[in-house]
Amino acid sequence: MAWPLIKLLPAKTNFRFVAFSKFAAILSVVLVIGSIASVLIPFEGPCGGLNCGVDFKGGTVLDMNRGGQPIDLGALRDTLNDAEGLHDVQVQGDGGKNVEAMIRFETPEGGNPAQKVDEIKTHLSGKFEGAQFTRTEVVGPKVSGELLTGGVMALFFAILLMMVYIWFRFEWQFGVGAALGLLHDVILTFGLFALFNLEFTLTAVAAILTIIGYSMNDTVVVCDRLRENLRKYKKMPLADVIDLSLNETLSRTIMTGITAVGALVGLAVLGGEALFGFSIALIFGIIVGTYSSIYVAAPVILIWGVNRSDADAEIVDMGGFKGKR
Amino acid sequence: MMEFSRWKIWMVIAATIFGILYSLPNFLPQDVRTTLARYYLPSQTLNLGLDLQGGSYLLLEVDTDALAREKTANLTEDVRSTLRQKSINFSGLAATSEAVNVRITDTAQFEAALTELQKLPQPLPKNPAVRDINVVRGDNQTISLRFTPDGRRADSASAVDTSIEIVRRRVDSLGTKEPTILRQGANRIVVQAPGESDPEQLKRVIGQTAKLTFQMVDETISPSEVQAGRVPPGSELLPSENPGEPYLVVKKRVLVSGDNLTNASVGTDQYTRPAIDFRFDGQGARKFGDATAQNIGKRFAIILDGKIVSAPTIQSAITGGSGQITGTFSTQEASELVNVLKGGALPAPLKVEEQKTVGAELGADAVAKGQFSTMIAFIFVVVFMILAYGFIFGGIAVAALVANLVMLIAAMSVTQATLTLPGIAGLILTLAVAVDANVLIYERMREEIKARSLIGALDAGFSRAVETILDANITTLGAALIMFAFGAGPVRGFAWTLTIGVFTSVFTAVFITQVLLVWWYRSAKPKTLPI
């Protein structure tokens, strides 16, 4: 048997990435604008077009079952709508025999939110024999506002930190390119959540932060090679050096991308409802992150140019990892 | 790369042994683990988050506004009784949110009133130079007693401290297994109770303020006056615990409060219904004895959290210091109330701002799905690596991956970090990204072989790739740190899994891959790169 059994790419590729960068730039701009629009419109509440979960919007979610007996969703909905002081009631079955139901409503206002939810649960247990609640989530309006602020802050600081790191390790053009690439990935992922109405929760913020980490990983690999080639081929035009570096790292980019996506597909399919949105976002982010390190970060460096004069060509080097050259 | 000292081999062996030793308890049954613990061998397993093992998470907020309101009301009563005792005439006694104002009617008595009221402010326990109230002379013979901001802060701080202490006692009295009670921010308390505990009972027991007071019923007021809403300033209208019974007017002055209780237990009344037996301390017994001796034939009210539990008539002076509260309690209510009374009253009401409860069954289901998905992901990565890089190099990548997984589980078990549902996803992603290190090394070697000898290519490929690996992992570490700083609950769990994953994957990729590659090179003496 000849190894490797599968070889995704020939040993040497010569794709002209830079030649397509204008087309890619237009595509990226359109996608980013589209994503921003779908996230913001309609201009309502804290979440706009995002389907915010209880974490950020405040609210109550109950999972109810009757030990395997089917639940009359209509009756359940009526009971809840008749209950005093409940707004925005949603009842969702499990799609099959409705042995399980998910109930959502706005957390009742004033006083002690969780106490009122208990009263509602008692009321439901009275009406539906054998009703059990396997999950209860109550988030008051005060807490949800804080969680939203915390989430946005986390994303902002993550991008900032990455930019500073790249700036420090490479050159400022690399830092700007990497930061724009990250913004691109984050905005498109937001767009994905808005477009497919995936529930946007704290876990989704964790997913986006992970995408930032992964996309950065990818960008660093490309930038590393770019820096090395800039030193090696001092006379080669910048566009060619970028193409060369992208081609050289391409097989690694694709191998790692496929491994990561493949591992996560299992999670999306088998991980259950709780992790579905999370893993879909991660898969999407990995694909977009791979694209952005080729078509966002590198062209930005091309537009701004890099200082390649001999005196300054020695790029800021922290030294610690590899010692003096 | 090819030249490396012995300590690297020893480090790899030591880390692998550590990994196996500390991850093993996760795969052993409970009784074996107990035996291990007896011989001081590692026996800790992964600490599953509430979303995986089931349980309740409550975020409570101490209602400091209510505390301030109560303090204002108390001060108003103090001013009234102080001035009455000294027979000083006053009018317009009223409270605002910041101060209590009173007007002294007689000019001659103004200075005397000021001197008396100056005695009310108390120094702060932690800062005796500052007082909780400022007594200020106002226009037109008024005196205002203003609350100082320092005083307010000290009040809320001590209320939160006391609340945490009392919540802990109450949760313990329920026999909850391994509860976590933590302060969060200025005035919040997080309670986490894993396992099968009843969240409703937990909330009932924690949420009850349990302010017990004994006050005289004001019988000077006729029902018609009550109907018209005319309640004298020193009295108040309170509802009964039983919705059916009428409201009663009681005097605001507290005879004895729950602070003076030394013991409470569940007893039975004359009709053998559940009741609460209680015993006062010395001071409480004296106060109660005096009050009952002076008011034989009148009624007093037993008030719990602003509702009248019962209002018996005093038959004779009660001097023994013990008594019984009767009402319409169920046995469970009575025993909960006893526990709550024994733990002491909360200084201010607690509001449940956030609740997350996951049934144990749902948690077990999540664990099963998580395990299955991790296994599928693992198998995928193994097959893909072997297909892409062959049995030797692919096998080395897989060996590094297995070592990584083992060390990750071991490190999580040792640090008792909480593994949450998103944490499992973090674990899977770590597996995928850990392989990236091997991919970087191999791809670089493939490139280098074009221009170098085999040994040169192995060496250059490895050392250049390691630089990139470190760079890339530092960024992941940065993202994890930010999640830790801003995230809550499950996100933190995810960040922790990611952080440990970064360290173990760099270690396994760099050291284990290196040691295995060198070992292969020395034993097989290859002429070409088999990838």
mmCIF file of N, CA and C in Angstrom, chain B residues 456-521:
data_model
loop_
_atom_site.group_PDB
_atom_site.id
_atom_site.type_symbol
_atom_site.label_atom_id
_atom_site.label_comp_id
_atom_site.label_asym_id
_atom_site.label_seq_id
_atom_site.Cartn_x
_atom_site.Cartn_y
_atom_site.Cartn_z
ATOM 1 N N GLY B 456 18.115 16.586 7.889
ATOM 2 C CA GLY B 456 18.012 18.049 7.886
ATOM 3 C C GLY B 456 16.564 18.489 7.787
ATOM 4 N N ALA B 457 15.794 17.801 6.960
ATOM 5 C CA ALA B 457 14.389 18.162 6.778
ATOM 6 C C ALA B 457 13.598 17.927 8.064
ATOM 7 N N LEU B 458 13.865 16.781 8.704
ATOM 8 C CA LEU B 458 13.172 16.486 9.961
ATOM 9 C C LEU B 458 13.472 17.578 10.981
ATOM 10 N N ASP B 459 14.748 17.913 11.052
ATOM 11 C CA ASP B 459 15.187 18.887 12.040
ATOM 12 C C ASP B 459 14.603 20.268 11.774
ATOM 13 N N ALA B 460 14.777 20.755 10.523
ATOM 14 C CA ALA B 460 14.303 22.096 10.189
ATOM 15 C C ALA B 460 12.773 22.154 10.277
ATOM 16 N N GLY B 461 12.124 21.124 9.741
ATOM 17 C CA GLY B 461 10.655 21.095 9.772
ATOM 18 C C GLY B 461 10.146 21.208 11.185
ATOM 19 N N PHE B 462 10.762 20.448 12.074
ATOM 20 C CA PHE B 462 10.299 20.456 13.452
ATOM 21 C C PHE B 462 10.519 21.808 14.125
ATOM 22 N N SER B 463 11.756 22.312 14.040
ATOM 23 C CA SER B 463 12.025 23.516 14.832
ATOM 24 C C SER B 463 11.294 24.745 14.284
ATOM 25 N N ARG B 464 11.112 24.835 12.968
ATOM 26 C CA ARG B 464 10.368 25.974 12.423
ATOM 27 C C ARG B 464 8.894 25.886 12.784
ATOM 28 N N ALA B 465 8.365 24.672 12.715
ATOM 29 C CA ALA B 465 6.934 24.521 13.011
ATOM 30 C C ALA B 465 6.647 24.854 14.471
ATOM 31 N N VAL B 466 7.570 24.491 15.365
ATOM 32 C CA VAL B 466 7.325 24.724 16.796
ATOM 33 C C VAL B 466 7.111 26.208 17.080
ATOM 34 N N GLU B 467 7.878 27.040 16.354
ATOM 35 C CA GLU B 467 7.727 28.481 16.532
ATOM 36 C C GLU B 467 6.281 28.921 16.226
ATOM 37 N N THR B 468 5.787 28.425 15.085
ATOM 38 C CA THR B 468 4.415 28.753 14.697
ATOM 39 C C THR B 468 3.412 28.198 15.708
ATOM 40 N N ILE B 469 3.667 26.983 16.177
ATOM 41 C CA ILE B 469 2.740 26.348 17.123
ATOM 42 C C ILE B 469 2.611 27.199 18.382
ATOM 43 N N LEU B 470 3.751 27.666 18.875
ATOM 44 C CA LEU B 470 3.702 28.479 20.096
ATOM 45 C C LEU B 470 2.925 29.767 19.861
ATOM 46 N N ASP B 471 3.220 30.443 18.741
ATOM 47 C CA ASP B 471 2.502 31.666 18.402
ATOM 48 C C ASP B 471 1.002 31.437 18.366
ATOM 49 N N ALA B 472 0.616 30.376 17.662
ATOM 50 C CA ALA B 472 -0.805 30.114 17.470
ATOM 51 C C ALA B 472 -1.489 29.793 18.792
ATOM 52 N N ASN B 473 -0.790 29.056 19.663
ATOM 53 C CA ASN B 473 -1.432 28.651 20.917
ATOM 54 C C ASN B 473 -1.543 29.799 21.908
ATOM 55 N N ILE B 474 -0.595 30.737 21.823
ATOM 56 C CA ILE B 474 -0.693 31.898 22.713
ATOM 57 C C ILE B 474 -1.955 32.696 22.417
ATOM 58 N N THR B 475 -2.332 32.778 21.138
ATOM 59 C CA THR B 475 -3.559 33.508 20.813
ATOM 60 C C THR B 475 -4.788 32.797 21.373
ATOM 61 N N THR B 476 -4.793 31.471 21.285
ATOM 62 C CA THR B 476 -5.919 30.726 21.854
ATOM 63 C C THR B 476 -6.004 30.963 23.358
ATOM 64 N N LEU B 477 -4.825 30.987 23.973
ATOM 65 C CA LEU B 477 -4.768 31.226 25.413
ATOM 66 C C LEU B 477 -5.355 32.603 25.738
ATOM 67 N N GLY B 478 -5.048 33.582 24.900
ATOM 68 C CA GLY B 478 -5.595 34.935 25.074
ATOM 69 C C GLY B 478 -7.115 34.922 25.039
ATOM 70 N N ALA B 479 -7.680 34.227 24.047
ATOM 71 C CA ALA B 479 -9.137 34.157 23.936
ATOM 72 C C ALA B 479 -9.725 33.508 25.187
ATOM 73 N N ALA B 480 -9.067 32.453 25.679
ATOM 74 C CA ALA B 480 -9.559 31.753 26.869
ATOM 75 C C ALA B 480 -9.527 32.664 28.092
ATOM 76 N N LEU B 481 -8.461 33.447 28.221
ATOM 77 C CA LEU B 481 -8.346 34.363 29.362
ATOM 78 C C LEU B 481 -9.496 35.367 29.373
ATOM 79 N N ILE B 482 -9.818 35.870 28.179
ATOM 80 C CA ILE B 482 -10.905 36.853 28.102
ATOM 81 C C ILE B 482 -12.238 36.219 28.477
ATOM 82 N N MET B 483 -12.447 34.988 28.027
ATOM 83 C CA MET B 483 -13.682 34.289 28.415
ATOM 84 C C MET B 483 -13.756 34.152 29.923
ATOM 85 N N PHE B 484 -12.604 33.914 30.518
ATOM 86 C CA PHE B 484 -12.550 33.758 31.965
ATOM 87 C C PHE B 484 -12.904 35.058 32.666
ATOM 88 N N ALA B 485 -12.395 36.176 32.103
ATOM 89 C CA ALA B 485 -12.605 37.468 32.748
ATOM 90 C C ALA B 485 -14.051 37.939 32.632
ATOM 91 N N PHE B 486 -14.682 37.701 31.492
ATOM 92 C CA PHE B 486 -16.004 38.287 31.277
ATOM 93 C C PHE B 486 -17.138 37.275 31.343
ATOM 94 N N GLY B 487 -16.802 36.018 31.139
ATOM 95 C CA GLY B 487 -17.854 35.025 31.018
ATOM 96 C C GLY B 487 -18.443 34.656 32.371
ATOM 97 N N ALA B 488 -19.591 33.984 32.317
ATOM 98 C CA ALA B 488 -20.216 33.496 33.534
ATOM 99 C C ALA B 488 -20.357 31.987 33.415
ATOM 100 N N GLY B 489 -20.504 31.337 34.566
ATOM 101 C CA GLY B 489 -20.804 29.901 34.685
ATOM 102 C C GLY B 489 -20.241 29.004 33.594
ATOM 103 N N PRO B 490 -21.127 28.543 32.697
ATOM 104 C CA PRO B 490 -20.718 27.538 31.719
ATOM 105 C C PRO B 490 -19.604 28.024 30.794
ATOM 106 N N VAL B 491 -19.565 29.324 30.496
ATOM 107 C CA VAL B 491 -18.527 29.843 29.607
ATOM 108 C C VAL B 491 -17.162 29.722 30.274
ATOM 109 N N ARG B 492 -17.132 29.958 31.571
ATOM 110 C CA ARG B 492 -15.875 29.805 32.298
ATOM 111 C C ARG B 492 -15.374 28.383 32.242
ATOM 112 N N GLY B 493 -16.303 27.447 32.376
ATOM 113 C CA GLY B 493 -15.936 26.037 32.301
ATOM 114 C C GLY B 493 -15.287 25.734 30.959
ATOM 115 N N PHE B 494 -15.884 26.305 29.917
ATOM 116 C CA PHE B 494 -15.366 26.122 28.572
ATOM 117 C C PHE B 494 -13.961 26.713 28.475
ATOM 118 N N ALA B 495 -13.795 27.930 29.018
ATOM 119 C CA ALA B 495 -12.502 28.616 28.949
ATOM 120 C C ALA B 495 -11.429 27.799 29.661
ATOM 121 N N TRP B 496 -11.803 27.197 30.773
ATOM 122 C CA TRP B 496 -10.833 26.411 31.538
ATOM 123 C C TRP B 496 -10.400 25.176 30.777
ATOM 124 N N THR B 497 -11.376 24.490 30.165
ATOM 125 C CA THR B 497 -11.051 23.319 29.360
ATOM 126 C C THR B 497 -10.094 23.711 28.246
ATOM 127 N N LEU B 498 -10.384 24.844 27.604
ATOM 128 C CA LEU B 498 -9.556 25.327 26.501
ATOM 129 C C LEU B 498 -8.134 25.633 26.979
ATOM 130 N N THR B 499 -8.033 26.280 28.155
ATOM 131 C CA THR B 499 -6.717 26.660 28.684
ATOM 132 C C THR B 499 -5.868 25.433 28.981
ATOM 133 N N ILE B 500 -6.449 24.480 29.701
ATOM 134 C CA ILE B 500 -5.695 23.261 30.004
ATOM 135 C C ILE B 500 -5.309 22.569 28.704
ATOM 136 N N GLY B 501 -6.257 22.589 27.742
ATOM 137 C CA GLY B 501 -6.019 21.963 26.445
ATOM 138 C C GLY B 501 -4.834 22.574 25.719
ATOM 139 N N VAL B 502 -4.687 23.878 25.811
ATOM 140 C CA VAL B 502 -3.561 24.540 25.143
ATOM 141 C C VAL B 502 -2.244 24.013 25.716
ATOM 142 N N PHE B 503 -2.166 23.946 27.038
ATOM 143 C CA PHE B 503 -0.921 23.491 27.658
ATOM 144 C C PHE B 503 -0.628 22.032 27.324
ATOM 145 N N THR B 504 -1.637 21.176 27.477
ATOM 146 C CA THR B 504 -1.364 19.757 27.221
ATOM 147 C C THR B 504 -1.050 19.528 25.747
ATOM 148 N N SER B 505 -1.737 20.268 24.849
ATOM 149 C CA SER B 505 -1.496 19.970 23.434
ATOM 150 C C SER B 505 -0.140 20.481 22.988
ATOM 151 N N VAL B 506 0.310 21.598 23.520
ATOM 152 C CA VAL B 506 1.650 22.057 23.166
ATOM 153 C C VAL B 506 2.674 21.051 23.693
ATOM 154 N N PHE B 507 2.455 20.594 24.912
ATOM 155 C CA PHE B 507 3.384 19.635 25.501
ATOM 156 C C PHE B 507 3.441 18.346 24.686
ATOM 157 N N THR B 508 2.269 17.783 24.410
ATOM 158 C CA THR B 508 2.272 16.491 23.712
ATOM 159 C C THR B 508 2.801 16.645 22.300
ATOM 160 N N ALA B 509 2.388 17.728 21.609
ATOM 161 C CA ALA B 509 2.809 17.892 20.225
ATOM 162 C C ALA B 509 4.313 18.096 20.162
ATOM 163 N N VAL B 510 4.818 18.949 21.027
ATOM 164 C CA VAL B 510 6.230 19.282 20.935
ATOM 165 C C VAL B 510 7.103 18.162 21.484
ATOM 166 N N PHE B 511 6.827 17.733 22.694
ATOM 167 C CA PHE B 511 7.731 16.759 23.314
ATOM 168 C C PHE B 511 7.460 15.323 22.892
ATOM 169 N N ILE B 512 6.216 14.892 22.973
ATOM 170 C CA ILE B 512 5.944 13.489 22.662
ATOM 171 C C ILE B 512 6.220 13.211 21.190
ATOM 172 N N THR B 513 5.764 14.123 20.321
ATOM 173 C CA THR B 513 6.035 13.929 18.898
ATOM 174 C C THR B 513 7.541 13.853 18.650
ATOM 175 N N GLN B 514 8.277 14.750 19.292
ATOM 176 C CA GLN B 514 9.723 14.781 19.090
ATOM 177 C C GLN B 514 10.381 13.476 19.528
ATOM 178 N N VAL B 515 10.045 13.050 20.741
ATOM 179 C CA VAL B 515 10.661 11.833 21.274
ATOM 180 C C VAL B 515 10.340 10.627 20.394
ATOM 181 N N LEU B 516 9.079 10.540 19.960
ATOM 182 C CA LEU B 516 8.677 9.398 19.137
ATOM 183 C C LEU B 516 9.347 9.429 17.767
ATOM 184 N N LEU B 517 9.453 10.647 17.182
ATOM 185 C CA LEU B 517 10.089 10.760 15.865
ATOM 186 C C LEU B 517 11.560 10.328 15.939
ATOM 187 N N VAL B 518 12.239 10.767 16.966
ATOM 188 C CA VAL B 518 13.656 10.427 17.105
ATOM 189 C C VAL B 518 13.810 8.926 17.316
ATOM 190 N N TRP B 519 12.948 8.381 18.120
ATOM 191 C CA TRP B 519 12.985 6.942 18.408
ATOM 192 C C TRP B 519 12.782 6.144 17.126
ATOM 193 N N TRP B 520 11.814 6.597 16.312
ATOM 194 C CA TRP B 520 11.558 5.936 15.022
ATOM 195 C C TRP B 520 12.784 6.047 14.122
ATOM 196 N N TYR B 521 13.383 7.249 14.069
ATOM 197 C CA TYR B 521 14.517 7.484 13.181
ATOM 198 C C TYR B 521 15.700 6.596 13.559
#
